PDB file of C-alpha atoms and ligand atoms in Angstrom:
ATOM      1  CA  MET A   1      23.752 -24.136  27.186  1.00 37.00           C
ATOM      2  CA  VAL A   2      26.983 -22.038  27.123  1.00 37.00           C
ATOM      3  CA  GLU A   3      28.032 -20.534  30.405  1.00 37.00           C
ATOM      4  CA  ASP A   4      30.512 -17.645  30.634  1.00 40.00           C
ATOM      5  CA  PRO A   5      30.930 -15.628  33.808  1.00 46.00           C
ATOM      6  CA  ALA A   6      27.259 -14.890  33.566  1.00 58.00           C
ATOM      7  CA  PRO A   7      24.824 -12.124  34.446  1.00 75.00           C
ATOM      8  CA  PHE A   8      22.495 -14.834  35.743  1.00 89.00           C
ATOM      9  CA  SER A   9      23.148 -17.769  38.104  1.00 91.00           C
ATOM     10  CA  PRO A  10      22.904 -21.339  36.790  1.00 91.00           C
ATOM     11  CA  VAL A  11      19.678 -21.753  38.773  1.00 94.00           C
ATOM     12  CA  GLU A  12      18.176 -18.682  37.111  1.00 94.00           C
ATOM     13  CA  LEU A  13      19.258 -19.893  33.667  1.00 93.00           C
ATOM     14  CA  GLU A  14      17.636 -23.305  34.316  1.00 94.00           C
ATOM     15  CA  TRP A  15      14.442 -21.532  35.479  1.00 96.00           C
ATOM     16  CA  LEU A  16      14.379 -19.417  32.313  1.00 95.00           C
ATOM     17  CA  HIS A  17      14.807 -22.495  30.191  1.00 94.00           C
ATOM     18  CA  LYS A  18      12.020 -24.335  31.985  1.00 96.00           C
ATOM     19  CA  SER A  19       9.475 -21.542  32.404  1.00 97.00           C
ATOM     20  CA  THR A  20       9.672 -19.881  28.971  1.00 98.00           C
ATOM     21  CA  PHE A  21       9.747 -20.713  25.297  1.00 98.00           C
ATOM     22  CA  VAL A  22      13.563 -20.473  24.947  1.00 97.00           C
ATOM     23  CA  ARG A  23      15.260 -23.688  23.832  1.00 97.00           C
ATOM     24  CA  ALA A  24      18.882 -22.448  23.675  1.00 96.00           C
ATOM     25  CA  VAL A  25      20.626 -19.962  25.914  1.00 96.00           C
ATOM     26  CA  GLU A  26      23.969 -18.209  25.656  1.00 95.00           C
ATOM     27  CA  CYS A  27      24.968 -16.089  28.598  1.00 94.00           C
ATOM     28  CA  HIS A  28      27.938 -13.721  28.493  1.00 94.00           C
ATOM     29  CA  ASP A  29      29.657 -11.407  30.924  1.00 93.00           C
ATOM     30  CA  GLN A  30      30.498  -9.040  28.071  1.00 94.00           C
ATOM     31  CA  LEU A  31      29.778  -8.871  24.339  1.00 96.00           C
ATOM     32  CA  ALA A  32      30.164  -6.216  21.696  1.00 97.00           C
ATOM     33  CA  SER A  33      26.460  -6.533  20.907  1.00 98.00           C
ATOM     34  CA  THR A  34      24.010  -9.331  21.663  1.00 98.00           C
ATOM     35  CA  ASN A  35      22.383  -8.564  18.265  1.00 98.00           C
ATOM     36  CA  ASP A  36      25.710  -9.140  16.461  1.00 98.00           C
ATOM     37  CA  ARG A  37      26.094 -12.497  18.139  1.00 98.00           C
ATOM     38  CA  ALA A  38      22.429 -13.400  17.463  1.00 98.00           C
ATOM     39  CA  MET A  39      22.773 -12.551  13.765  1.00 97.00           C
ATOM     40  CA  GLU A  40      25.760 -14.884  13.601  1.00 96.00           C
ATOM     41  CA  TRP A  41      24.102 -17.657  15.632  1.00 96.00           C
ATOM     42  CA  ALA A  42      20.865 -17.415  13.578  1.00 97.00           C
ATOM     43  CA  ALA A  43      22.731 -18.846  10.537  1.00 95.00           C
ATOM     44  CA  ALA A  44      23.237 -22.212  12.320  1.00 95.00           C
ATOM     45  CA  GLU A  45      20.596 -24.494  10.813  1.00 93.00           C
ATOM     46  CA  ASP A  46      20.509 -26.822  13.821  1.00 95.00           C
ATOM     47  CA  LEU A  47      20.018 -24.027  16.378  1.00 96.00           C
ATOM     48  CA  PRO A  48      17.117 -24.914  18.666  1.00 97.00           C
ATOM     49  CA  LEU A  49      14.621 -22.033  18.560  1.00 97.00           C
ATOM     50  CA  PRO A  50      13.785 -19.706  20.101  1.00 98.00           C
ATOM     51  CA  ALA A  51      17.342 -18.934  21.118  1.00 98.00           C
ATOM     52  CA  LEU A  52      18.338 -16.317  23.718  1.00 98.00           C
ATOM     53  CA  ILE A  53      21.644 -14.423  24.018  1.00 97.00           C
ATOM     54  CA  VAL A  54      22.082 -12.315  27.131  1.00 96.00           C
ATOM     55  CA  ALA A  55      25.024 -10.153  28.270  1.00 95.00           C
ATOM     56  CA  ARG A  56      25.803  -8.351  31.463  1.00 93.00           C
ATOM     57  CA  SER A  57      27.382  -5.572  29.427  1.00 93.00           C
ATOM     58  CA  GLN A  58      27.901  -4.600  25.763  1.00 95.00           C
ATOM     59  CA  THR A  59      30.821  -2.618  24.410  1.00 95.00           C
ATOM     60  CA  ALA A  60      29.192  -1.727  21.108  1.00 96.00           C
ATOM     61  CA  GLY A  61      25.430  -1.983  21.668  1.00 97.00           C
ATOM     62  CA  ARG A  62      23.490  -0.890  18.590  1.00 97.00           C
ATOM     63  CA  GLY A  63      20.268   1.035  18.271  1.00 96.00           C
ATOM     64  CA  ARG A  64      17.917   1.789  15.360  1.00 92.00           C
ATOM     65  CA  GLY A  65      19.065   4.015  12.552  1.00 88.00           C
ATOM     66  CA  GLY A  66      22.723   3.217  13.169  1.00 91.00           C
ATOM     67  CA  ASN A  67      22.621   4.807  16.649  1.00 92.00           C
ATOM     68  CA  HIS A  68      24.765   3.589  19.543  1.00 93.00           C
ATOM     69  CA  TRP A  69      22.874   2.003  22.463  1.00 95.00           C
ATOM     70  CA  TRP A  70      24.390   3.338  25.653  1.00 90.00           C
ATOM     71  CA  SER A  71      24.028   1.022  28.646  1.00 86.00           C
ATOM     72  CA  ARG A  72      25.851   0.121  31.844  1.00 85.00           C
ATOM     73  CA  GLU A  73      25.785  -2.834  34.247  1.00 87.00           C
ATOM     74  CA  GLY A  74      22.420  -3.213  35.842  1.00 93.00           C
ATOM     75  CA  SER A  75      20.585  -2.868  32.521  1.00 95.00           C
ATOM     76  CA  LEU A  76      19.038  -5.863  30.827  1.00 97.00           C
ATOM     77  CA  THR A  77      20.437  -6.463  27.310  1.00 98.00           C
ATOM     78  CA  PHE A  78      19.464  -9.495  25.315  1.00 98.00           C
ATOM     79  CA  SER A  79      18.543 -10.777  21.863  1.00 98.00           C
ATOM     80  CA  LEU A  80      16.254 -13.549  20.647  1.00 98.00           C
ATOM     81  CA  VAL A  81      16.362 -15.561  17.461  1.00 98.00           C
ATOM     82  CA  LEU A  82      12.944 -16.837  16.531  1.00 97.00           C
ATOM     83  CA  GLU A  83      10.676 -17.769  13.634  1.00 95.00           C
ATOM     84  CA  PRO A  84       7.361 -15.843  13.767  1.00 94.00           C
ATOM     85  CA  GLN A  85       5.850 -18.584  11.629  1.00 94.00           C
ATOM     86  CA  ALA A  86       6.132 -20.944  14.587  1.00 96.00           C
ATOM     87  CA  TRP A  87       3.234 -18.940  16.112  1.00 95.00           C
ATOM     88  CA  GLY A  88       1.402 -18.899  12.748  1.00 93.00           C
ATOM     89  CA  THR A  89       2.378 -15.363  11.791  1.00 90.00           C
ATOM     90  CA  VAL A  90       2.807 -15.005   8.059  1.00 81.00           C
ATOM     91  CA  GLY A  91       5.279 -12.714   6.247  1.00 75.00           C
ATOM     92  CA  ALA A  92       2.774  -9.901   5.711  1.00 75.00           C
ATOM     93  CA  ASP A  93       2.249  -9.557   9.446  1.00 82.00           C
ATOM     94  CA  TRP A  94       5.956  -9.311  10.281  1.00 81.00           C
ATOM     95  CA  PRO A  95       5.833  -5.550  10.797  1.00 84.00           C
ATOM     96  CA  LYS A  96       3.301  -6.194  13.552  1.00 92.00           C
ATOM     97  CA  VAL A  97       5.799  -8.390  15.295  1.00 94.00           C
ATOM     98  CA  SER A  98       7.703  -5.224  15.997  1.00 94.00           C
ATOM     99  CA  LEU A  99       4.639  -3.730  17.803  1.00 96.00           C
ATOM    100  CA  THR A 100       4.147  -7.016  19.630  1.00 97.00           C
ATOM    101  CA  VAL A 101       7.617  -6.878  21.147  1.00 97.00           C
ATOM    102  CA  GLY A 102       7.099  -3.406  22.599  1.00 97.00           C
ATOM    103  CA  LEU A 103       3.720  -4.415  23.994  1.00 97.00           C
ATOM    104  CA  ALA A 104       5.244  -7.511  25.685  1.00 98.00           C
ATOM    105  CA  VAL A 105       7.890  -5.324  27.410  1.00 98.00           C
ATOM    106  CA  CYS A 106       5.200  -2.834  28.492  1.00 97.00           C
ATOM    107  CA  LEU A 107       3.065  -5.600  30.023  1.00 97.00           C
ATOM    108  CA  ALA A 108       6.122  -7.082  31.814  1.00 98.00           C
ATOM    109  CA  LEU A 109       7.084  -3.700  33.332  1.00 98.00           C
ATOM    110  CA  GLU A 110       3.590  -2.500  34.256  1.00 97.00           C
ATOM    111  CA  PRO A 111       3.204  -4.453  37.538  1.00 96.00           C
ATOM    112  CA  LEU A 112       6.649  -3.234  38.673  1.00 96.00           C
ATOM    113  CA  ALA A 113       6.265   0.419  37.821  1.00 93.00           C
ATOM    114  CA  ARG A 114       3.804   1.130  40.640  1.00 81.00           C
ATOM    115  CA  SER A 115       1.414   3.963  39.903  1.00 83.00           C
ATOM    116  CA  CYS A 116       3.408   4.978  36.772  1.00 90.00           C
ATOM    117  CA  ARG A 117       1.989   3.398  33.600  1.00 93.00           C
ATOM    118  CA  PRO A 118       4.484   2.426  30.887  1.00 97.00           C
ATOM    119  CA  LYS A 119       3.645   3.820  27.439  1.00 97.00           C
ATOM    120  CA  LEU A 120       4.551   2.808  23.913  1.00 98.00           C
ATOM    121  CA  LYS A 121       6.119   5.200  21.470  1.00 97.00           C
ATOM    122  CA  TRP A 122       5.538   3.818  17.992  1.00 96.00           C
ATOM    123  CA  PRO A 123       6.742   1.397  16.882  1.00 94.00           C
ATOM    124  CA  ASN A 124       8.130  -0.238  20.004  1.00 93.00           C
ATOM    125  CA  ASP A 125      10.004   2.056  22.398  1.00 96.00           C
ATOM    126  CA  VAL A 126       8.748   1.908  25.964  1.00 98.00           C
ATOM    127  CA  TYR A 127       8.563   5.064  28.061  1.00 97.00           C
ATOM    128  CA  LEU A 128       8.047   5.723  31.761  1.00 96.00           C
ATOM    129  CA  GLU A 129       7.258   9.212  32.913  1.00 93.00           C
ATOM    130  CA  ASP A 130       7.968  10.553  29.402  1.00 93.00           C
ATOM    131  CA  ARG A 131      11.474   9.091  29.385  1.00 95.00           C
ATOM    132  CA  LYS A 132      12.741   6.088  27.465  1.00 96.00           C
ATOM    133  CA  ILE A 133      13.184   2.890  29.465  1.00 97.00           C
ATOM    134  CA  CYS A 134      13.429   0.342  26.642  1.00 98.00           C
ATOM    135  CA  GLY A 135      14.566   0.195  23.012  1.00 97.00           C
ATOM    136  CA  VAL A 136      14.092  -2.624  20.535  1.00 97.00           C
ATOM    137  CA  LEU A 137      16.185  -3.403  17.458  1.00 97.00           C
ATOM    138  CA  ILE A 138      14.751  -5.993  15.038  1.00 96.00           C
ATOM    139  CA  GLU A 139      16.927  -7.361  12.267  1.00 96.00           C
ATOM    140  CA  VAL A 140      16.564  -9.996   9.573  1.00 94.00           C
ATOM    141  CA  PRO A 141      19.606 -12.241   9.130  1.00 94.00           C
ATOM    142  CA  GLN A 142      20.635 -12.730   5.508  1.00 90.00           C
ATOM    143  CA  ARG A 143      21.390 -16.452   5.532  1.00 85.00           C
ATOM    144  CA  ALA A 144      18.542 -17.665   7.760  1.00 86.00           C
ATOM    145  CA  ALA A 145      15.247 -17.516   5.899  1.00 87.00           C
ATOM    146  CA  GLY A 146      12.193 -17.092   8.161  1.00 91.00           C
ATOM    147  CA  ARG A 147      14.210 -16.113  11.207  1.00 95.00           C
ATOM    148  CA  VAL A 148      14.318 -12.702  12.927  1.00 95.00           C
ATOM    149  CA  VAL A 149      16.624 -11.312  15.567  1.00 97.00           C
ATOM    150  CA  ILE A 150      14.917  -9.235  18.260  1.00 98.00           C
ATOM    151  CA  GLY A 151      17.285  -7.167  20.422  1.00 98.00           C
ATOM    152  CA  ILE A 152      15.918  -5.611  23.573  1.00 98.00           C
ATOM    153  CA  GLY A 153      17.598  -3.166  25.957  1.00 98.00           C
ATOM    154  CA  ILE A 154      15.764  -2.340  29.214  1.00 98.00           C
ATOM    155  CA  ASN A 155      17.093   0.152  31.754  1.00 97.00           C
ATOM    156  CA  VAL A 156      16.487  -1.702  34.981  1.00 97.00           C
ATOM    157  CA  ASN A 157      18.984  -1.027  37.789  1.00 95.00           C
ATOM    158  CA  ASN A 158      21.466   1.163  35.868  1.00 93.00           C
ATOM    159  CA  SER A 159      22.214   4.776  36.611  1.00 89.00           C
ATOM    160  CA  PHE A 160      22.703   7.517  34.038  1.00 89.00           C
ATOM    161  CA  ASP A 161      25.262   9.505  36.077  1.00 86.00           C
ATOM    162  CA  ALA A 162      27.982   8.633  33.579  1.00 85.00           C
ATOM    163  CA  ALA A 163      25.783   8.784  30.503  1.00 86.00           C
ATOM    164  CA  PRO A 164      26.221  11.318  27.705  1.00 86.00           C
ATOM    165  CA  PRO A 165      23.983  14.393  28.113  1.00 85.00           C
ATOM    166  CA  PRO A 166      21.181  13.367  25.708  1.00 84.00           C
ATOM    167  CA  GLN A 167      20.561  10.054  27.515  1.00 86.00           C
ATOM    168  CA  ARG A 168      20.842  11.694  30.958  1.00 86.00           C
ATOM    169  CA  GLN A 169      17.895  13.885  30.048  1.00 89.00           C
ATOM    170  CA  THR A 170      15.771  11.553  27.967  1.00 93.00           C
ATOM    171  CA  ALA A 171      16.272   8.040  29.500  1.00 95.00           C
ATOM    172  CA  VAL A 172      15.188   6.542  32.781  1.00 95.00           C
ATOM    173  CA  SER A 173      15.691   3.224  34.581  1.00 95.00           C
ATOM    174  CA  LEU A 174      13.100   1.262  36.474  1.00 96.00           C
ATOM    175  CA  SER A 175      15.031   1.593  39.718  1.00 95.00           C
ATOM    176  CA  GLN A 176      15.071   5.416  39.374  1.00 93.00           C
ATOM    177  CA  VAL A 177      11.289   5.348  39.259  1.00 94.00           C
ATOM    178  CA  THR A 178      10.628   2.734  41.959  1.00 94.00           C
ATOM    179  CA  GLY A 179      13.526   3.374  44.277  1.00 93.00           C
ATOM    180  CA  GLN A 180      14.180  -0.360  44.337  1.00 94.00           C
ATOM    181  CA  THR A 181      16.620  -2.859  42.843  1.00 94.00           C
ATOM    182  CA  HIS A 182      14.910  -5.367  40.555  1.00 96.00           C
ATOM    183  CA  ARG A 183      15.853  -8.938  39.700  1.00 95.00           C
ATOM    184  CA  LEU A 184      16.954  -9.020  36.024  1.00 96.00           C
ATOM    185  CA  ALA A 185      16.016 -12.683  35.564  1.00 96.00           C
ATOM    186  CA  SER A 186      12.440 -12.054  36.717  1.00 97.00           C
ATOM    187  CA  ILE A 187      12.022  -9.205  34.241  1.00 98.00           C
ATOM    188  CA  LEU A 188      13.526 -11.205  31.421  1.00 98.00           C
ATOM    189  CA  GLN A 189      11.196 -14.126  32.252  1.00 98.00           C
ATOM    190  CA  ALA A 190       8.154 -11.866  32.286  1.00 98.00           C
ATOM    191  CA  VAL A 191       9.068 -10.337  28.888  1.00 98.00           C
ATOM    192  CA  LEU A 192       9.493 -13.798  27.369  1.00 98.00           C
ATOM    193  CA  VAL A 193       6.212 -15.091  28.762  1.00 98.00           C
ATOM    194  CA  HIS A 194       4.294 -11.995  27.542  1.00 98.00           C
ATOM    195  CA  LEU A 195       6.021 -12.163  24.152  1.00 98.00           C
ATOM    196  CA  ASP A 196       4.943 -15.808  23.732  1.00 98.00           C
ATOM    197  CA  GLU A 197       1.331 -14.855  24.659  1.00 97.00           C
ATOM    198  CA  GLN A 198       1.182 -11.789  22.466  1.00 96.00           C
ATOM    199  CA  LEU A 199       2.681 -13.570  19.414  1.00 96.00           C
ATOM    200  CA  SER A 200      -0.159 -16.090  19.810  1.00 95.00           C
ATOM    201  CA  VAL A 201      -2.693 -13.261  20.005  1.00 94.00           C
ATOM    202  CA  LEU A 202      -1.157 -11.656  16.905  1.00 94.00           C
ATOM    203  CA  ALA A 203      -1.508 -14.888  14.896  1.00 93.00           C
ATOM    204  CA  ALA A 204      -5.057 -15.668  16.138  1.00 92.00           C
ATOM    205  CA  CYS A 205      -6.532 -12.208  16.198  1.00 91.00           C
ATOM    206  CA  PRO A 206      -4.346  -9.301  14.988  1.00 88.00           C
ATOM    207  CA  SER A 207      -7.049  -6.722  15.748  1.00 88.00           C
ATOM    208  CA  ASP A 208      -6.985  -7.632  19.461  1.00 89.00           C
ATOM    209  CA  LEU A 209      -3.255  -7.159  19.519  1.00 88.00           C
ATOM    210  CA  LEU A 210      -3.589  -3.744  17.869  1.00 89.00           C
ATOM    211  CA  GLU A 211      -6.374  -2.655  20.234  1.00 92.00           C
ATOM    212  CA  ARG A 212      -4.253  -3.647  23.181  1.00 93.00           C
ATOM    213  CA  TRP A 213      -1.241  -1.775  21.747  1.00 95.00           C
ATOM    214  CA  ALA A 214      -3.369   1.333  21.148  1.00 94.00           C
ATOM    215  CA  ALA A 215      -4.347   1.440  24.832  1.00 94.00           C
ATOM    216  CA  TYR A 216      -0.664   2.200  25.666  1.00 96.00           C
ATOM    217  CA  CYS A 217      -0.003   4.565  22.761  1.00 96.00           C
ATOM    218  CA  MET A 218       2.001   7.546  24.021  1.00 96.00           C
ATOM    219  CA  LEU A 219       1.641   9.748  20.914  1.00 97.00           C
ATOM    220  CA  ARG A 220      -2.158   9.559  20.260  1.00 96.00           C
ATOM    221  CA  ASP A 221      -3.818  13.010  20.313  1.00 97.00           C
ATOM    222  CA  ARG A 222      -0.365  14.681  20.588  1.00 97.00           C
ATOM    223  CA  ARG A 223       1.320  16.893  18.066  1.00 97.00           C
ATOM    224  CA  ILE A 224       4.236  14.997  16.536  1.00 97.00           C
ATOM    225  CA  VAL A 225       7.036  15.383  13.986  1.00 96.00           C
ATOM    226  CA  TRP A 226       7.688  12.664  11.440  1.00 95.00           C
ATOM    227  CA  ASP A 227      11.229  12.697  10.057  1.00 91.00           C
ATOM    228  CA  ARG A 228      11.472  10.812   6.763  1.00 85.00           C
ATOM    229  CA  GLY A 229      15.109  11.696   6.149  1.00 81.00           C
ATOM    230  CA  VAL A 230      14.474  13.855   3.059  1.00 85.00           C
ATOM    231  CA  GLU A 231      11.514  15.767   4.556  1.00 88.00           C
ATOM    232  CA  THR A 232       9.632  16.260   7.804  1.00 93.00           C
ATOM    233  CA  HIS A 233       5.873  16.512   8.477  1.00 94.00           C
ATOM    234  CA  THR A 234       4.206  17.932  11.517  1.00 96.00           C
ATOM    235  CA  GLY A 235       0.663  17.255  12.701  1.00 97.00           C
ATOM    236  CA  LEU A 236      -1.673  15.474  15.066  1.00 97.00           C
ATOM    237  CA  CYS A 237      -1.177  11.755  15.841  1.00 97.00           C
ATOM    238  CA  LEU A 238      -4.425   9.767  15.409  1.00 97.00           C
ATOM    239  CA  GLY A 239      -3.063   6.492  16.846  1.00 95.00           C
ATOM    240  CA  ILE A 240      -2.464   3.369  14.719  1.00 95.00           C
ATOM    241  CA  ASP A 241      -4.442   1.746  11.871  1.00 94.00           C
ATOM    242  CA  ALA A 242      -5.376  -1.892  11.229  1.00 90.00           C
ATOM    243  CA  GLN A 243      -1.931  -2.537   9.700  1.00 90.00           C
ATOM    244  CA  GLY A 244      -0.111  -1.108  12.689  1.00 93.00           C
ATOM    245  CA  ALA A 245       0.945   2.048  10.868  1.00 94.00           C
ATOM    246  CA  LEU A 246       1.004   5.314  12.820  1.00 96.00           C
ATOM    247  CA  LEU A 247      -1.549   7.856  11.568  1.00 96.00           C
ATOM    248  CA  LEU A 248      -0.499  11.498  11.222  1.00 97.00           C
ATOM    249  CA  LYS A 249      -3.028  14.189  10.316  1.00 97.00           C
ATOM    250  CA  THR A 250      -1.375  17.153   8.667  1.00 96.00           C
ATOM    251  CA  ASP A 251      -3.109  20.214   7.127  1.00 94.00           C
ATOM    252  CA  ASP A 252      -3.565  18.503   3.774  1.00 92.00           C
ATOM    253  CA  ALA A 253      -3.655  14.686   4.367  1.00 94.00           C
ATOM    254  CA  ILE A 254      -3.703  11.754   6.713  1.00 96.00           C
ATOM    255  CA  HIS A 255      -0.406   9.851   6.390  1.00 94.00           C
ATOM    256  CA  ALA A 256       0.006   6.185   7.357  1.00 95.00           C
ATOM    257  CA  ILE A 257       3.546   6.010   8.681  1.00 94.00           C
ATOM    258  CA  HIS A 258       5.446   2.735   8.173  1.00 91.00           C
ATOM    259  CA  GLY A 259       8.992   3.940   8.801  1.00 89.00           C
ATOM    260  CA  GLY A 260      11.166   6.908   9.699  1.00 89.00           C
ATOM    261  CA  VAL A 261      11.459   8.581  13.085  1.00 90.00           C
ATOM    262  CA  VAL A 262       8.601  10.153  15.020  1.00 94.00           C
ATOM    263  CA  ARG A 263       8.801  12.302  18.118  1.00 92.00           C
ATOM    264  CA  PRO A 264       6.401  14.380  20.173  1.00 93.00           C
ATOM    265  CA  LEU A 265       6.590  18.146  19.712  1.00 91.00           C
TER     266      LEU A 265
HETATM  267  C1  BTN B   1      16.806   1.689  19.877  1.00 83.27           C
HETATM  268  O1  BTN B   1      16.031   2.194  20.721  1.00 83.27           O
HETATM  269  O2  BTN B   1      17.352   2.415  19.044  1.00 83.27           O
HETATM  270  C2  BTN B   1      17.002   0.203  19.933  1.00 83.27           C
HETATM  271  C3  BTN B   1      18.009  -0.171  21.022  1.00 83.27           C
HETATM  272  C4  BTN B   1      18.196  -1.685  21.120  1.00 83.27           C
HETATM  273  C5  BTN B   1      19.252  -2.044  22.103  1.00 83.27           C
HETATM  274  C6  BTN B   1      19.359  -3.552  22.321  1.00 83.27           C
HETATM  275  S1  BTN B   1      20.361  -3.950  23.693  1.00 83.27           S
HETATM  276  C7  BTN B   1      20.363  -5.619  23.244  1.00 83.27           C
HETATM  277  C8  BTN B   1      20.474  -5.647  21.741  1.00 83.27           C
HETATM  278  N1  BTN B   1      21.874  -5.619  21.305  1.00 83.27           N
HETATM  279  C9  BTN B   1      22.151  -4.513  20.660  1.00 83.27           C
HETATM  280  O3  BTN B   1      23.303  -4.240  20.175  1.00 83.27           O
HETATM  281  N2  BTN B   1      21.063  -3.754  20.536  1.00 83.27           N
HETATM  282  C10 BTN B   1      19.931  -4.336  21.151  1.00 83.27           C
END
């Protein structure tokens, strides 16, 4: 276990190690990006898995589609290196791992969010009160067959006062909704425990996982835009199918969406 000036106390780190599936922990005061470090660390053959990298702050946090992930102290930023096959998940089901991660965060936040129910925006963003509270970046390291890096950023106690205008309007933190300060280690522990459980559900019964995910779907029955880069389609979202693809009904077809960007109209 490596200990920098850490976001968590040694007691909290020990508790995370004992009460969750993680077998290696790196804890940093500051990193460029926990995903960058995880991609590097994933190449070490003797790395005990799952491995966790957590940082109090990131100077170059990355989001999907090459976007920057803006965060400040008080947010929870971490990455995991794991092998989905350890839960029995085969290669064909890897896209569903992405849905599983969002669901695990949703389940971890739900008891804390009071009357406000977290929702999932396909594939794995978590929203509270129609604003984004969590983003997930999943990457596959080149030199580490079978391993994935799962980067998760959750707005917990951070404020958006200093954030650029788009985030100020579209993002929210848990403390803004609850009016309370939350313990980062508890939330991290809850995410890890739910992720372990949901990866087991995915391997044993993928349809249960998808049914559970669908119950939190934010876009179902809403009009959405699907941006494929070269073209965009607009229509009604019908939820997800048995493969975990998002279904979009346009005037002339039903599209099963596996990639690109979707947003509500
Ligand atoms: C997105 O919504 O576009 C995904 C954002 C993912 C952000 C997290 S924060 C921890 C990890 N390290 C990174 O550089 N990115 C992910």
